[in-house]
């Protein structure tokens, strides 16, 4: 039995799994197995040849991961997803699935520090050039494009600037050129559905809001199914030329009978097969638990964050509050266009007194945890210049919006009075 609904609250509880077919278990079971008994040799051979889809080996697929993949696919309005070991693995594979040595992608400068490093150094070492552009003008993506550009990449609600990305504007530049937009939607699940605005692929660090309880590292790649990979075949050679690693399959053709899933199937049966960054079934189970209350939690994060922004705005030790709900002009329009139901739980502020005041504030916090994480149900704080963004050069830090006096908060779902009381006492000591 399946439940049809357009509402995220219902989808998050029911999509992808109703009851276990053999036991009737309502909670998604943890299928802690490496491999799966084939019915006979023909069945085994059909699975390997992708004539039918089914379980082969847990590095490539697993029923617990499958329930998570189906549930997030339903929430995003896509066609299929792939669970991987971390958000970093999701970003890397989303690009490696299209770009090969000698190719390039164009990315927003406004990125998580780890993604920046992946792009500026590791992908570069692999021969994939990442061209960083300022996202405030979408035309910058067009200007940086050449015949070997394979994808555009950005984050929906990038911290620390918290200025929402112009999704439709950049997707519209890419589509006629055969270039897909890959959106990292980690900071804005439920609030934004990037496929509704033309994005072709979504990546998540499920470690954050989807998990929500700070227990597990994981990532997801979601395929919209709406991108025509063979519209300009020479633009996407990885999907339109024979793949020697899968007996010459041309991915845009090979899986057509199974649906518009060429991109995500290729990622699963070649990259995940070869690189092996699979999500464990136990972690998938944890993410499913998180997902079931995600719409409720996002609402609570958003409500608390607005109140914290209002409180900090009026505080005499605060120079400036950075929050998606406090943007002006074009940035305000983007916040209101792309985020629905709130402005997210992330918020930053510039503290008067610079680095020393920032450190004193963080050291004085009692309720907030001082951790390198976002999106937990608990409230979190960090000083990016000395932690998450410390491996960037001074210029790179400025380009990504990190200053010495910037403090980042990830507002949790505790009672708002307790959150504000902790900020109040810590600011008094800063
Ligand atoms: N994308 C964003 C926006 C992030 O904030 C992070 C981690 O902080 C990642 C990706 C990487 O995710 P993970 O830590 O799960 O590898």
Short mmCIF file of C-alpha atoms and ligand atoms in Angstrom, two decimals, residues 86-89 91 112 115 155 159 184 186 205-208 217-218 374, ligand 1:
data_model
loop_
_atom_site.label_atom_id
_atom_site.label_comp_id
_atom_site.label_asym_id
_atom_site.label_seq_id
_atom_site.Cartn_x
_atom_site.Cartn_y
_atom_site.Cartn_z
CA UNK A 86 29.08 11.75 3.79
CA UNK A 87 28.06 15.10 2.38
CA UNK A 88 31.60 15.45 1.07
CA UNK A 89 31.28 12.17 -0.84
CA UNK A 91 29.48 16.69 -3.56
CA UNK A 112 31.13 25.34 3.03
CA UNK A 115 33.63 21.93 -0.27
CA UNK A 155 24.54 26.05 -2.05
CA UNK A 159 26.86 30.08 5.43
CA UNK A 184 23.69 21.66 -2.13
CA UNK A 186 21.91 20.96 3.19
CA UNK A 205 24.94 16.39 3.89
CA UNK A 206 22.36 14.30 5.77
CA UNK A 207 24.65 14.78 8.77
CA UNK A 208 22.88 18.11 9.40
CA UNK A 217 27.68 11.26 8.97
CA UNK A 218 26.03 10.77 5.59
CA UNK A 374 25.17 22.78 11.93
N1 LIG B 1 27.65 20.86 2.56
C1 LIG B 1 27.41 21.73 3.55
C2 LIG B 1 26.59 22.95 3.28
C3 LIG B 1 27.96 21.51 4.82
O1 LIG B 1 27.72 22.38 5.81
C4 LIG B 1 28.75 20.34 5.03
C5 LIG B 1 29.36 20.07 6.35
O2 LIG B 1 29.41 20.89 7.23
C6 LIG B 1 28.97 19.47 3.96
C7 LIG B 1 28.39 19.76 2.74
C8 LIG B 1 29.79 18.24 4.12
O3 LIG B 1 29.06 17.26 4.78
P1 LIG B 1 29.68 16.08 5.65
O4 LIG B 1 30.27 16.68 6.87
O5 LIG B 1 28.48 15.20 5.91
O6 LIG B 1 30.71 15.40 4.80
#
